mmCIF file of C-alpha atoms and ligand atoms in Angstrom:
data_model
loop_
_atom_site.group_PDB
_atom_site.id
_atom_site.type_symbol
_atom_site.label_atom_id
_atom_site.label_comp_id
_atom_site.label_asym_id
_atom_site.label_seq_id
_atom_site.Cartn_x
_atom_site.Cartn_y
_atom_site.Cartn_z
ATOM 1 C CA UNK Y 1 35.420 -9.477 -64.651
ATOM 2 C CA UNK Y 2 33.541 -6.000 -63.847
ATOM 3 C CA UNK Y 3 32.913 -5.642 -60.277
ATOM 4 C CA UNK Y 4 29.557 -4.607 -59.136
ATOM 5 C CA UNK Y 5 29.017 -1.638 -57.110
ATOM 6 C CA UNK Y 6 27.647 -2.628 -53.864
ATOM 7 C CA UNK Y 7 28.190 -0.998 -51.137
ATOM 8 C CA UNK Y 8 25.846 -2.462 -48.504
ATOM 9 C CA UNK Y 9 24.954 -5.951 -48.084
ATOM 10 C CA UNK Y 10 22.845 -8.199 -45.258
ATOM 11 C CA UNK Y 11 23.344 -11.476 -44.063
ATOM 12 C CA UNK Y 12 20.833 -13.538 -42.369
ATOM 13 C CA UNK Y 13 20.845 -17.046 -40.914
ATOM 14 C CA UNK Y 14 17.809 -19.399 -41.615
ATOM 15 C CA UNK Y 15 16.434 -22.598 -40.871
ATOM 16 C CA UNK Y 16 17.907 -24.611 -37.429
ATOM 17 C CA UNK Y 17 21.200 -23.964 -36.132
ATOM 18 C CA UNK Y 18 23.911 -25.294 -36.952
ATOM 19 C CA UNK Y 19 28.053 -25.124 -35.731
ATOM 20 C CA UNK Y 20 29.441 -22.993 -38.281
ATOM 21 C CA UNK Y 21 26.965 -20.063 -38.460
ATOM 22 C CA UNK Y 22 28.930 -17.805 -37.003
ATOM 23 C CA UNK Y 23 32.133 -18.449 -39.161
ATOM 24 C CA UNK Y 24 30.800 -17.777 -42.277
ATOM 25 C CA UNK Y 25 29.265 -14.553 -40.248
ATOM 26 C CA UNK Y 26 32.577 -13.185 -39.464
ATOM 27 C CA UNK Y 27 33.975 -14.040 -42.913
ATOM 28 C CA UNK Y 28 31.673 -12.416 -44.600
ATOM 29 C CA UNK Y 29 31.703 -9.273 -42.740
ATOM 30 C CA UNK Y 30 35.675 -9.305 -42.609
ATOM 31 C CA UNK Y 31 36.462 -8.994 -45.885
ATOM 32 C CA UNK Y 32 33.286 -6.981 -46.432
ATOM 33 C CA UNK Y 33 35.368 -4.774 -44.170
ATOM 34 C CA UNK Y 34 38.390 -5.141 -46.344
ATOM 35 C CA UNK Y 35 36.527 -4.124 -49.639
ATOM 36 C CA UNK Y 36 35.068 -1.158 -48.325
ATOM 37 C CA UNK Y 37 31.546 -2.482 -48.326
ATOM 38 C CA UNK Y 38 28.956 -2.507 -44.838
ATOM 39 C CA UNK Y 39 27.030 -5.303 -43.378
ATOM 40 C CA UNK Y 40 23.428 -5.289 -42.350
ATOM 41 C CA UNK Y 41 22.800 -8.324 -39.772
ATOM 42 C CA UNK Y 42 18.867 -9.195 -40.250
ATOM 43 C CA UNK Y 43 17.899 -10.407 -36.793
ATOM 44 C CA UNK Y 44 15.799 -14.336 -36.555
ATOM 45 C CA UNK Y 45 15.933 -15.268 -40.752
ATOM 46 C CA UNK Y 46 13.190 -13.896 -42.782
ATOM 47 C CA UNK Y 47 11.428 -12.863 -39.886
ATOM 48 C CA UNK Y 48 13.739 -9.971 -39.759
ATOM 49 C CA UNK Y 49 13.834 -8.982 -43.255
ATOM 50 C CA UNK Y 50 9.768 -8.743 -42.971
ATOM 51 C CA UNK Y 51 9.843 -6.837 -39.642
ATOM 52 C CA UNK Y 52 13.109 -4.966 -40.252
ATOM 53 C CA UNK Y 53 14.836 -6.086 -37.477
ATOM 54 C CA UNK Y 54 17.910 -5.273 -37.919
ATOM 55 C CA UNK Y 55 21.611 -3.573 -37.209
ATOM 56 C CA UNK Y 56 25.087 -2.674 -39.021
ATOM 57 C CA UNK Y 57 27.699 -5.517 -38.253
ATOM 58 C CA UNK Y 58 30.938 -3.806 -37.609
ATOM 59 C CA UNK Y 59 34.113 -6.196 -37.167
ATOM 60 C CA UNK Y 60 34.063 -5.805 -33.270
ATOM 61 C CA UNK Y 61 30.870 -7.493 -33.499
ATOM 62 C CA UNK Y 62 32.199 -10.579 -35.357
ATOM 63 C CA UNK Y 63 35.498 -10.873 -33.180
ATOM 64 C CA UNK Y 64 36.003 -14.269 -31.207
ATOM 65 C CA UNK Y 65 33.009 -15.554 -32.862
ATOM 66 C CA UNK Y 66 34.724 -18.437 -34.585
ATOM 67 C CA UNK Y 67 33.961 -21.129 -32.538
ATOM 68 C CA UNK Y 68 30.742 -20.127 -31.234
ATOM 69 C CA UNK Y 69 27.937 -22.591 -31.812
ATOM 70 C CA UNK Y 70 24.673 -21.313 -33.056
ATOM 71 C CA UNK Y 71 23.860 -17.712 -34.827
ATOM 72 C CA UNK Y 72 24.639 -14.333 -33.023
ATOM 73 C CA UNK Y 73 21.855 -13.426 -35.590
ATOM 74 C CA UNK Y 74 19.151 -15.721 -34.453
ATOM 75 C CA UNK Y 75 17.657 -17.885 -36.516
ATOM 76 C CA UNK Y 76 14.057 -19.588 -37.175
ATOM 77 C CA UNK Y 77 12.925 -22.642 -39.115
ATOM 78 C CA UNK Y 78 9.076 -21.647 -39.275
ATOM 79 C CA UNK Y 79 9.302 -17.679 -40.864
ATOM 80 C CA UNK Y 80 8.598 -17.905 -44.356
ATOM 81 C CA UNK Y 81 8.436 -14.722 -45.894
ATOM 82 C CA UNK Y 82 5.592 -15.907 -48.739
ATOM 83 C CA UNK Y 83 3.602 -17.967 -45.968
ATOM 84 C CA UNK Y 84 4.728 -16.234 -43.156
ATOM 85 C CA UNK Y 85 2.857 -17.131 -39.555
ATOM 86 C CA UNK Y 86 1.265 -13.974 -38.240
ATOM 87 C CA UNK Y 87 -1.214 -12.939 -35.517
ATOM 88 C CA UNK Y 88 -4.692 -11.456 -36.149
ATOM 89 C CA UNK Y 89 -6.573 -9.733 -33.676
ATOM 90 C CA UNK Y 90 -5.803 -12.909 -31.263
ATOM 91 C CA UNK Y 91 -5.845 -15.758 -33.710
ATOM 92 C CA UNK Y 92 -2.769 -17.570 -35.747
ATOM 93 C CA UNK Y 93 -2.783 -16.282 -39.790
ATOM 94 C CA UNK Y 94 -0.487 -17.183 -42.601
ATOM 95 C CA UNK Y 95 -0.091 -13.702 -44.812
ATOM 96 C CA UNK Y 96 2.907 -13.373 -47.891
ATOM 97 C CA UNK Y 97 4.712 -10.491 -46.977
ATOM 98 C CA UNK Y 98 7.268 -11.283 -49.804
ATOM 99 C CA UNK Y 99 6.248 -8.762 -52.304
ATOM 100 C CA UNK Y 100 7.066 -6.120 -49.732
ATOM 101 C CA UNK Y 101 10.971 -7.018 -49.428
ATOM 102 C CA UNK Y 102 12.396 -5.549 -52.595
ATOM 103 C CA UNK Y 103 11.298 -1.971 -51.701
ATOM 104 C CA UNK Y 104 12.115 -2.357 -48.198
ATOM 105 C CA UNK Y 105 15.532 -3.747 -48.643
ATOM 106 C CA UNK Y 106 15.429 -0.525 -51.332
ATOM 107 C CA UNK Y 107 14.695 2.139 -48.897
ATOM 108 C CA UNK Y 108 17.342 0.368 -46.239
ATOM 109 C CA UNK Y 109 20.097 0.983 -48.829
ATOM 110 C CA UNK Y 110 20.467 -2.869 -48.825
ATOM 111 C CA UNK Y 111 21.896 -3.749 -52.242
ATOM 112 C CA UNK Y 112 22.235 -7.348 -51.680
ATOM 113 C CA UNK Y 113 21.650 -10.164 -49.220
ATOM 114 C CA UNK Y 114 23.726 -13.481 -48.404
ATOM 115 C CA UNK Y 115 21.519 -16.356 -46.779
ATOM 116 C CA UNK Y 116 23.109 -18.842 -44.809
ATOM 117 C CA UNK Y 117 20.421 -21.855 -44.902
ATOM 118 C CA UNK Y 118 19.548 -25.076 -45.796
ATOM 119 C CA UNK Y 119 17.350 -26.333 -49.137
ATOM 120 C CA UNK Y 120 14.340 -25.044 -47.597
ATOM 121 C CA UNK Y 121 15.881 -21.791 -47.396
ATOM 122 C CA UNK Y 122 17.494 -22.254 -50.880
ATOM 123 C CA UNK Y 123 14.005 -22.573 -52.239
ATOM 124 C CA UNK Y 124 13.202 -19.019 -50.642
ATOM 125 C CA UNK Y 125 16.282 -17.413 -51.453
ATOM 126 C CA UNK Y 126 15.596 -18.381 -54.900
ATOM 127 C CA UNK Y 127 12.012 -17.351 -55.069
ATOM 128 C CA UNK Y 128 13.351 -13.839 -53.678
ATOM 129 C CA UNK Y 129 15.889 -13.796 -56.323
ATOM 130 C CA UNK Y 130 13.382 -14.342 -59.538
ATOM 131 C CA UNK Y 131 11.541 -11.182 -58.181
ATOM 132 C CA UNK Y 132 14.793 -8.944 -58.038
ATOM 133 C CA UNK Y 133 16.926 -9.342 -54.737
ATOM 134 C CA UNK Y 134 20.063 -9.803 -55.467
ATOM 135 C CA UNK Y 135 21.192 -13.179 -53.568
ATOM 136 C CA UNK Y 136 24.066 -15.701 -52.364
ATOM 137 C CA UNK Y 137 23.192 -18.665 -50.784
ATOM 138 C CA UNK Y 138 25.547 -20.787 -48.300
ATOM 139 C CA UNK Y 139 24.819 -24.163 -47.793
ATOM 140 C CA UNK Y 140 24.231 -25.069 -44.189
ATOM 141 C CA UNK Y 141 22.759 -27.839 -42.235
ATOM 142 C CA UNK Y 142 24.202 -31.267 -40.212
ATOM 143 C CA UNK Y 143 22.200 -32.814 -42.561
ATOM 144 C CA UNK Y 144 24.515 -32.674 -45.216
ATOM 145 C CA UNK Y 145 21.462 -33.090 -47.799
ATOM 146 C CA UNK Y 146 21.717 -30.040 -50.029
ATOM 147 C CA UNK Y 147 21.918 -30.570 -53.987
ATOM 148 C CA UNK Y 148 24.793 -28.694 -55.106
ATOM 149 C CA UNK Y 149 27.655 -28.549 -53.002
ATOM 150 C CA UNK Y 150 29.868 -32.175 -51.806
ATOM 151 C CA UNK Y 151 29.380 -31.236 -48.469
ATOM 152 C CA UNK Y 152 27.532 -28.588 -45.897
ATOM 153 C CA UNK Y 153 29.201 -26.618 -43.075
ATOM 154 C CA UNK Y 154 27.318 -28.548 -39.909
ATOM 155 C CA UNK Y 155 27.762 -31.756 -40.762
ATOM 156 C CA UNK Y 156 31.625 -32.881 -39.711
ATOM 157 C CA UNK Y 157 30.827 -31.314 -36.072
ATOM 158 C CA UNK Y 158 27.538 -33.342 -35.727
ATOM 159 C CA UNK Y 159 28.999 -36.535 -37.296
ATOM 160 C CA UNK Y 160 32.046 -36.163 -34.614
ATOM 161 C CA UNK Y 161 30.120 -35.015 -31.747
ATOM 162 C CA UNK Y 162 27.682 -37.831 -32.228
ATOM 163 C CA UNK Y 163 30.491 -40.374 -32.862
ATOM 164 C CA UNK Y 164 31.511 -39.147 -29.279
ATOM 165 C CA UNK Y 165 28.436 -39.884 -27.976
ATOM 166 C CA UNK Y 166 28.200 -43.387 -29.787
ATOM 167 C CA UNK Y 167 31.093 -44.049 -28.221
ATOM 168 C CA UNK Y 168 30.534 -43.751 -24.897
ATOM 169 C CA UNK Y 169 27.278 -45.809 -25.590
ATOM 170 C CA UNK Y 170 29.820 -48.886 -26.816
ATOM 171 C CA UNK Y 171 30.956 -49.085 -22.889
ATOM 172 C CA UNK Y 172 27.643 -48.829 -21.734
ATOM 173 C CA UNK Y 173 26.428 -51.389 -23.643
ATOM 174 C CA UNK Y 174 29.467 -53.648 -23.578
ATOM 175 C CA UNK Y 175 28.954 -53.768 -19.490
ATOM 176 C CA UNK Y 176 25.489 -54.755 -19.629
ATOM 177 C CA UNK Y 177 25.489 -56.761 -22.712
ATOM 178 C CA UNK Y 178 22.507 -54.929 -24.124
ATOM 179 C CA UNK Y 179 21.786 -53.734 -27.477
ATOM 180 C CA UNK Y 180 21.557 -49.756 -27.621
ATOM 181 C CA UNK Y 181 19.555 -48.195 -30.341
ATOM 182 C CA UNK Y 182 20.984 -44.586 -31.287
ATOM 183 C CA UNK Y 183 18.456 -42.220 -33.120
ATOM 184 C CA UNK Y 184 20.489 -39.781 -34.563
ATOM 185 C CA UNK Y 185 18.905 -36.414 -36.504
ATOM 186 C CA UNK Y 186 18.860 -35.986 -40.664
ATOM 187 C CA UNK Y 187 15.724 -35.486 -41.954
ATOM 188 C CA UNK Y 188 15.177 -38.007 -44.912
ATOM 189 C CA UNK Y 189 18.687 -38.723 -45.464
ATOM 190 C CA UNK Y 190 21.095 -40.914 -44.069
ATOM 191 C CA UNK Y 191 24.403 -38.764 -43.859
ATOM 192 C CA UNK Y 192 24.768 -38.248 -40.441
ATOM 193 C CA UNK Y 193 23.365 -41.706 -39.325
ATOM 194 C CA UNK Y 194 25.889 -43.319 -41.935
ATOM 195 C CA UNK Y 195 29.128 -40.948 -41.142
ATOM 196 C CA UNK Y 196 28.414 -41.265 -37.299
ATOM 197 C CA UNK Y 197 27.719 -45.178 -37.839
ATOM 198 C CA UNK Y 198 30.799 -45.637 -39.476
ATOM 199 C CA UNK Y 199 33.071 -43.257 -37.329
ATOM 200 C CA UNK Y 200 31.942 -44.919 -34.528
ATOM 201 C CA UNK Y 201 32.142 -48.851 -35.126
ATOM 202 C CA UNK Y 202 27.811 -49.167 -34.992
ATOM 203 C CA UNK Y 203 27.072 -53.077 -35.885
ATOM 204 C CA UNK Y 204 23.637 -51.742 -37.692
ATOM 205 C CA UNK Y 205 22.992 -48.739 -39.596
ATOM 206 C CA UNK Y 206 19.391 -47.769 -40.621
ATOM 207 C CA UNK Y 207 18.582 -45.427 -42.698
ATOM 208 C CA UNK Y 208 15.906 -43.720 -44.626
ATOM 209 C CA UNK Y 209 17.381 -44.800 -48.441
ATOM 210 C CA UNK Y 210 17.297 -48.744 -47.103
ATOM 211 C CA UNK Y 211 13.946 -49.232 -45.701
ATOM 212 C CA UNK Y 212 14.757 -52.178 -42.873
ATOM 213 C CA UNK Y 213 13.373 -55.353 -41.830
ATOM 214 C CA UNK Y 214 12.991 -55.605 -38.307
ATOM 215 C CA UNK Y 215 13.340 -59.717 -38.684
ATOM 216 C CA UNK Y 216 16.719 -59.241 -40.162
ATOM 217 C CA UNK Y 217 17.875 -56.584 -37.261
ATOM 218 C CA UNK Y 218 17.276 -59.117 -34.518
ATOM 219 C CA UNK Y 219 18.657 -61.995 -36.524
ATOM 220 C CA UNK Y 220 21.814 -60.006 -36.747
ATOM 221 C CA UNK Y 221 21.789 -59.560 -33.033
ATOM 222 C CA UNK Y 222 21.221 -63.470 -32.719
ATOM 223 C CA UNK Y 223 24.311 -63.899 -34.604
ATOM 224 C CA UNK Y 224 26.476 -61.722 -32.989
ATOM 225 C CA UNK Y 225 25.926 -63.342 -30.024
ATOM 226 C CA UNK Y 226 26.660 -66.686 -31.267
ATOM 227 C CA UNK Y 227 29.933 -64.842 -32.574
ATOM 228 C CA UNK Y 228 30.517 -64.217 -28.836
ATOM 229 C CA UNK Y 229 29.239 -60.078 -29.551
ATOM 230 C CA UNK Y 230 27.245 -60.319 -26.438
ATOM 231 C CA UNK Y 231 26.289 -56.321 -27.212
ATOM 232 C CA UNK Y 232 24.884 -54.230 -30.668
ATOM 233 C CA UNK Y 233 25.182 -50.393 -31.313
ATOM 234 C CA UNK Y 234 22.100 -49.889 -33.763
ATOM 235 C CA UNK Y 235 22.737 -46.242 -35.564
ATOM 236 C CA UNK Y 236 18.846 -45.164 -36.519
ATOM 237 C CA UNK Y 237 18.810 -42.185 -38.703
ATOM 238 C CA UNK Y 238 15.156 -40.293 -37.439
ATOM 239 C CA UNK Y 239 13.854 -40.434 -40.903
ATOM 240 C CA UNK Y 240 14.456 -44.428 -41.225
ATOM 241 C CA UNK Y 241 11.290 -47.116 -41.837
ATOM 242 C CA UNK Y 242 10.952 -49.943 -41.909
ATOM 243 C CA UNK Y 243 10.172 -52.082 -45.145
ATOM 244 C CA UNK Y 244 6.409 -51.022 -46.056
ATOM 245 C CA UNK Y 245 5.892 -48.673 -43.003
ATOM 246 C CA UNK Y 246 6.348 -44.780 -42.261
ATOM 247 C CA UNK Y 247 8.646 -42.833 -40.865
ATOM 248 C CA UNK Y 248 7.241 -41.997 -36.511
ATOM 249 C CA UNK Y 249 6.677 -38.434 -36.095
ATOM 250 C CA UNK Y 250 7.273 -36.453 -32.717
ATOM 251 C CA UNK Y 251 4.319 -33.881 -33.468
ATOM 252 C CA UNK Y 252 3.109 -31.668 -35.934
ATOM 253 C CA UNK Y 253 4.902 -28.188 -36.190
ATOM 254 C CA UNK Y 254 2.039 -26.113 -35.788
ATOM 255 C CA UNK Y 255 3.199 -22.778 -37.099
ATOM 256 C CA UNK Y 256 5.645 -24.417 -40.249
ATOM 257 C CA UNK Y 257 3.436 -25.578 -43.110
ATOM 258 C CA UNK Y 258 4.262 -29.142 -44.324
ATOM 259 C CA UNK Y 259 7.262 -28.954 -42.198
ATOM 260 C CA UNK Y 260 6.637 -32.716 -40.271
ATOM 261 C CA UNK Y 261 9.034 -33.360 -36.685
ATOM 262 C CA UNK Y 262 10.466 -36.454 -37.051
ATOM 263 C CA UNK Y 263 11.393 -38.509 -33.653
ATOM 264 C CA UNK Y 264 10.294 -41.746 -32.006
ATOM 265 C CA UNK Y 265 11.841 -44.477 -34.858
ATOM 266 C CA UNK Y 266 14.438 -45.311 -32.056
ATOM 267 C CA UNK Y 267 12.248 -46.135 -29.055
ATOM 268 C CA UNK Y 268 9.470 -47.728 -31.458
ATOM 269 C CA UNK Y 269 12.823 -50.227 -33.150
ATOM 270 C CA UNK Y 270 14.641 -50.872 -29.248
ATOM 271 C CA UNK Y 271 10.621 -52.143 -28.220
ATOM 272 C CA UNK Y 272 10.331 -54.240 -31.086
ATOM 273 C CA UNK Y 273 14.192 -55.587 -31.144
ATOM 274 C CA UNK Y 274 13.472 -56.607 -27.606
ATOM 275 C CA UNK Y 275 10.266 -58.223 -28.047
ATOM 276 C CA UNK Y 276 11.606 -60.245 -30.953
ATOM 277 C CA UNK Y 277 15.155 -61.209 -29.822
ATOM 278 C CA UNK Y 278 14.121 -61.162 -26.052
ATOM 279 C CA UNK Y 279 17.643 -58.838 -25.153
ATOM 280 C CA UNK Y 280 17.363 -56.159 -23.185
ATOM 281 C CA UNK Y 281 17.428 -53.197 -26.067
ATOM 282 C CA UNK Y 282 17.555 -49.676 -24.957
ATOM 283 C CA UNK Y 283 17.247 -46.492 -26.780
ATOM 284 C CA UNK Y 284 19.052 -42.860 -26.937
ATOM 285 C CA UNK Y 285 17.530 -40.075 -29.126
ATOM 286 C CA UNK Y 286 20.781 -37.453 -29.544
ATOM 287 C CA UNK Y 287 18.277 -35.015 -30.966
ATOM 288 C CA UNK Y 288 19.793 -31.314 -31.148
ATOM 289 C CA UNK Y 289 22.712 -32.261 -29.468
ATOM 290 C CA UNK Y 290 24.550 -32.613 -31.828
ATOM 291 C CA UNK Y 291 24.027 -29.686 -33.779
ATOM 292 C CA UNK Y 292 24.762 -27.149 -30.895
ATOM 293 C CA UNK Y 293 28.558 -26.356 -29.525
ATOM 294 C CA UNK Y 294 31.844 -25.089 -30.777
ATOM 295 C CA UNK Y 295 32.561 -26.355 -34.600
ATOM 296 C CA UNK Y 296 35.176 -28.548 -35.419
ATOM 297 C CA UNK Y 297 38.393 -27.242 -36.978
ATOM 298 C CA UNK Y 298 37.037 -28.690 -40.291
ATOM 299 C CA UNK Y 299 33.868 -26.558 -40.080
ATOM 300 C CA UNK Y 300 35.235 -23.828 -39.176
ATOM 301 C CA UNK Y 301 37.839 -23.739 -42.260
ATOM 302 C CA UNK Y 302 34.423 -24.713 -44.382
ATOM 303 C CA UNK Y 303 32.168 -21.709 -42.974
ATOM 304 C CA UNK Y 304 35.190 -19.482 -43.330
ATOM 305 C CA UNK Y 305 35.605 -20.467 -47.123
ATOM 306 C CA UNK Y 306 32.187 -20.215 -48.137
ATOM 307 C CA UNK Y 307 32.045 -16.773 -46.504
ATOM 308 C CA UNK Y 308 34.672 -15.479 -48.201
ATOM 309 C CA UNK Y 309 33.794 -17.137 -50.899
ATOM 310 C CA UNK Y 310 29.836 -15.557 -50.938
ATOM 311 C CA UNK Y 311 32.171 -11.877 -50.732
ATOM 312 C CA UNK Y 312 33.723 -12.742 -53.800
ATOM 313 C CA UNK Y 313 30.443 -13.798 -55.567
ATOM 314 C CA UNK Y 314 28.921 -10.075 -54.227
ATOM 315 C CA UNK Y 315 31.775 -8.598 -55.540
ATOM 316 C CA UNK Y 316 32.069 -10.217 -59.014
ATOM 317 C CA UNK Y 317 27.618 -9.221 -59.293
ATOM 318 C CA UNK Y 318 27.411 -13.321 -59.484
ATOM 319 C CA UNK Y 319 24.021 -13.475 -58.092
ATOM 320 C CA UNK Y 320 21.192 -15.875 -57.966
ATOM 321 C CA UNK Y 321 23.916 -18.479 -56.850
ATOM 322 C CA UNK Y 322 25.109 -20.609 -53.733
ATOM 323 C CA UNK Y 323 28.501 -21.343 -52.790
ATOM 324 C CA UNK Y 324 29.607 -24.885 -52.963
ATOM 325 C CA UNK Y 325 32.282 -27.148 -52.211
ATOM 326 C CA UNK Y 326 32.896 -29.053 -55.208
ATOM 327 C CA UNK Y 327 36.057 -31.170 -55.731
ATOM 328 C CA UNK Y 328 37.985 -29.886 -52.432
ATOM 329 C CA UNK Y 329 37.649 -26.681 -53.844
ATOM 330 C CA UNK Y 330 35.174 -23.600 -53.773
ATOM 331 C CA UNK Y 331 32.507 -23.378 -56.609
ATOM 332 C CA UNK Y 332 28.961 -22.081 -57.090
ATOM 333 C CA UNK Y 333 25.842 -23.232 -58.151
ATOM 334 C CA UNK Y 334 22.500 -21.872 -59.136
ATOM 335 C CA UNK Y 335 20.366 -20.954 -56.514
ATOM 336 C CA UNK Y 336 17.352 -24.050 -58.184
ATOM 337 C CA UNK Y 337 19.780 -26.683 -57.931
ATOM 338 C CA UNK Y 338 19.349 -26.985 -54.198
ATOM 339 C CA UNK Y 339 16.055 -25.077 -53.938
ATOM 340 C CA UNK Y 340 12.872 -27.486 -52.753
ATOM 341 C CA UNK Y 341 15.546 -30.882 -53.260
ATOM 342 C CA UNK Y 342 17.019 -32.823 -51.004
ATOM 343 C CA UNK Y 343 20.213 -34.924 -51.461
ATOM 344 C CA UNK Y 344 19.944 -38.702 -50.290
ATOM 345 C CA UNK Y 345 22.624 -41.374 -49.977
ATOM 346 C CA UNK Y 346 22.744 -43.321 -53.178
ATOM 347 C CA UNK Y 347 22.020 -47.278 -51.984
ATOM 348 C CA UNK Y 348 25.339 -48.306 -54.213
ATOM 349 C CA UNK Y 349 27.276 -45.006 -52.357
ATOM 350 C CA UNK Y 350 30.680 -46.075 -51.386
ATOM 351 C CA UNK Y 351 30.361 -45.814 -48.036
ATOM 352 C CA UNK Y 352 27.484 -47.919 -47.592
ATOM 353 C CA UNK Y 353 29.462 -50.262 -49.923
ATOM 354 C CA UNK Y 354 32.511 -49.847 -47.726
ATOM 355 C CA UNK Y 355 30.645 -50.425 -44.092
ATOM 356 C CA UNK Y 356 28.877 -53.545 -45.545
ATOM 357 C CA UNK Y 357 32.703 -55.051 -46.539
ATOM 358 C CA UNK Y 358 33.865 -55.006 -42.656
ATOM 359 C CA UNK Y 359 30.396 -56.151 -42.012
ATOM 360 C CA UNK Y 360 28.152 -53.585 -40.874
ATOM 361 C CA UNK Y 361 24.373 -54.317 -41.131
ATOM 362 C CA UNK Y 362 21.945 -51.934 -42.782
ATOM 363 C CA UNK Y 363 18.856 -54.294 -41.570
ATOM 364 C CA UNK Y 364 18.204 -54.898 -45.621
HETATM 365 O O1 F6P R 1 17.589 -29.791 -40.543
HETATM 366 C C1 F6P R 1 18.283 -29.848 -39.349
HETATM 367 C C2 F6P R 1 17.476 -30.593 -38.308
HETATM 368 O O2 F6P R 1 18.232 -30.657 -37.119
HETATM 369 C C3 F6P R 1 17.016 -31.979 -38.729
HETATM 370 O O3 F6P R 1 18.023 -32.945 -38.656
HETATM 371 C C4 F6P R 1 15.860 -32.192 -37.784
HETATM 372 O O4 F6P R 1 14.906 -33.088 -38.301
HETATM 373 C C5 F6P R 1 15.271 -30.819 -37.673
HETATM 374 O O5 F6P R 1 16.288 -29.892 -38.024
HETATM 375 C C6 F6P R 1 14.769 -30.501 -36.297
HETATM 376 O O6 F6P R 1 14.204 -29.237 -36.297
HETATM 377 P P1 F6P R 1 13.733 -28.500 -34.967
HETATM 378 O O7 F6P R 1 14.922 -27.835 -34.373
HETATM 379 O O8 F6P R 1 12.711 -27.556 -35.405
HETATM 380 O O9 F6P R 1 13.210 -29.558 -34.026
#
């Protein structure tokens, strides 16, 4: 295949954090290094391609980066370059400032740009891409709930760092024979809630694809205790309702459009649990725990992959794409296969089918 002559690309990290950023970072700009090529780091997502805030990675700059958590390059989950929150003469604007990164990116000598981000990223990466800018995508988020790719970097260090966490909550509550409900981050998918649950022995896993019934919950806490299970772990994924109601919300984001902050379902479930089954019921939100702190080994193999990977893609003039995992293996997508969609966990998935066969509850 012809390889395409660029000699300059940036990289930019969007949407939350997530363990792994900073591995695919230093892939990428390592064997940029190797094929002769320069990096651009674009500082805080598309807020630094508008304001071009930027600098040349060299590989100094990427070295003992591997296991950091977060993004040396700053990130933000609110900058959208086509809606993009702005201040005008004191007072909070929305302006698109998209049309203006082409030439920009043009008169920087940037030739092409890889975007580590999740599918709302995806969806801008791709909108960038059908007006010229040459683009790779990598899948990130510990929601694991991008179309295209078997699995996201993120997601095996918050399933084990919450399964930590989970665990230390099975003493607690063993002690004080309580029931502990564990709200665990996701969105409107299930994938953490139901790879944590699982890792971690939870009796109940709710999630957002198997709308619960509260009734059922504190029945299966009944029953458990008659089994002599004088304590419950209940595994809540945020986005989880229950049968006919709506998912809580922490607060609006004010400065994200449409982008909701989910939190609460947790605290609302332990109040209800314990007013129906009359056992004490407490609740733990993990919240962004578990997305911050070193990656696990698996991540950190993914991110490296997918960076190297992303090179290759540059190299080959593959653009428009995303990296994927498909199969054990690396593989790429079109960017509109994970733009705007989110991936859920099928109701028949085998995981759910293999937690309900040693008996976990999903509340259904
Ligand atoms: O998408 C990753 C994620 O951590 C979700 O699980 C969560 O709903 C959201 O981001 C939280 O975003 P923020 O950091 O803006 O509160």
């Amino acid at each position: 295949m012809a390889r395409s002559k660029i000699r300059c690309i940036g990289i930019l990290t969007a949407g939350g954090d997530c363990p792994g950023l900073n591995a695919v970072i230093r892939a990428v700009v390592k064997s940029a290094n190797f094929s002769g090529m320069d990096v651009v780091g674009i500082q805080d997502g598309f807020r630094g391609l508008v304001e071009k805030n930027m600098k040349v990675l060299a590989p100094e700059d990427v070295s003992n980066i591997l296991t950091l958590g977060g993004t040396i390059l700053g990130s933000s989950n609110k900058d959208n370059p086509f809606h993009m929150p702005v201040t005008v003469r004191g007072k909070a604007r929305f302006r698109d400032c998209a049309s203006e990164i082409p030439q920009s990116l043009r008169r920087l000598g940037i030739q092409a740009l890889v975007i580590l981000g999740g599918n709302g990223s995806m969806t801008v990466a791709h909108r960038l891409a059908r007006m010229g800018v040459k683009i790779v995508g990598v899948p990130k988020t510990i929601d694991n709930d991008l179309e295209g790719t078997d699995q996201t970097f993120g997601y095996d260090t918050a399933v084990s760092v919450a399964s930590e966490a989970i665990d230390r909550l099975h003493t607690v509550a063993a002690s004080h024979h309580r029931v502990m409900v564990v709200e665990v981050m996701g969105r409107n998918a299930g994938w953490l809630a139901l790879g944590a649950g699982m890792a971690s022995g939870g009796d109940i896993i709710l999630l957002p694809e198997l709308p619960y019934d509260e009734w059922k919950v504190a029945e299966t806490i009944h029953d458990r205790r008659k089994r002599g299970k004088k304590s419950s772990i209940v595994v809540i994924a945020e986005g989880a309702h229950p049968k006919g109601g709506g998912v809580v919300l922490d607060r609006p984001n004010p400065r994200s459009k449409g982008r909701i902050r989910l939190g609460g379902v947790g605290r609302e479930l332990a109040h209800h649990l314990e007013t129906k089954s009359g056992i004490e019921t407490r609740s733990v939100v993990l919240g962004h725990i578990v997305r911050g702190g070193t990656p696990t080994a698996f991540d950190r193999k993914l991110a490296t992959l997918f960076g190297v990977h992303a090179l290759e893609l540059v190299k080959d003039g593959r653009f428009g794409r995303m990296v994927s995992l498909k199969n054990q293996a690396m593989d790429s997508v079109p960017l509109e296969t994970a733009a705007g969609k989110t991936r859920i966990v099928p109701k028949d998935h085998e995981w759910v089918l293999a937690a309900k066969r040693i008996g976990v509850d999903f509340g259904v």
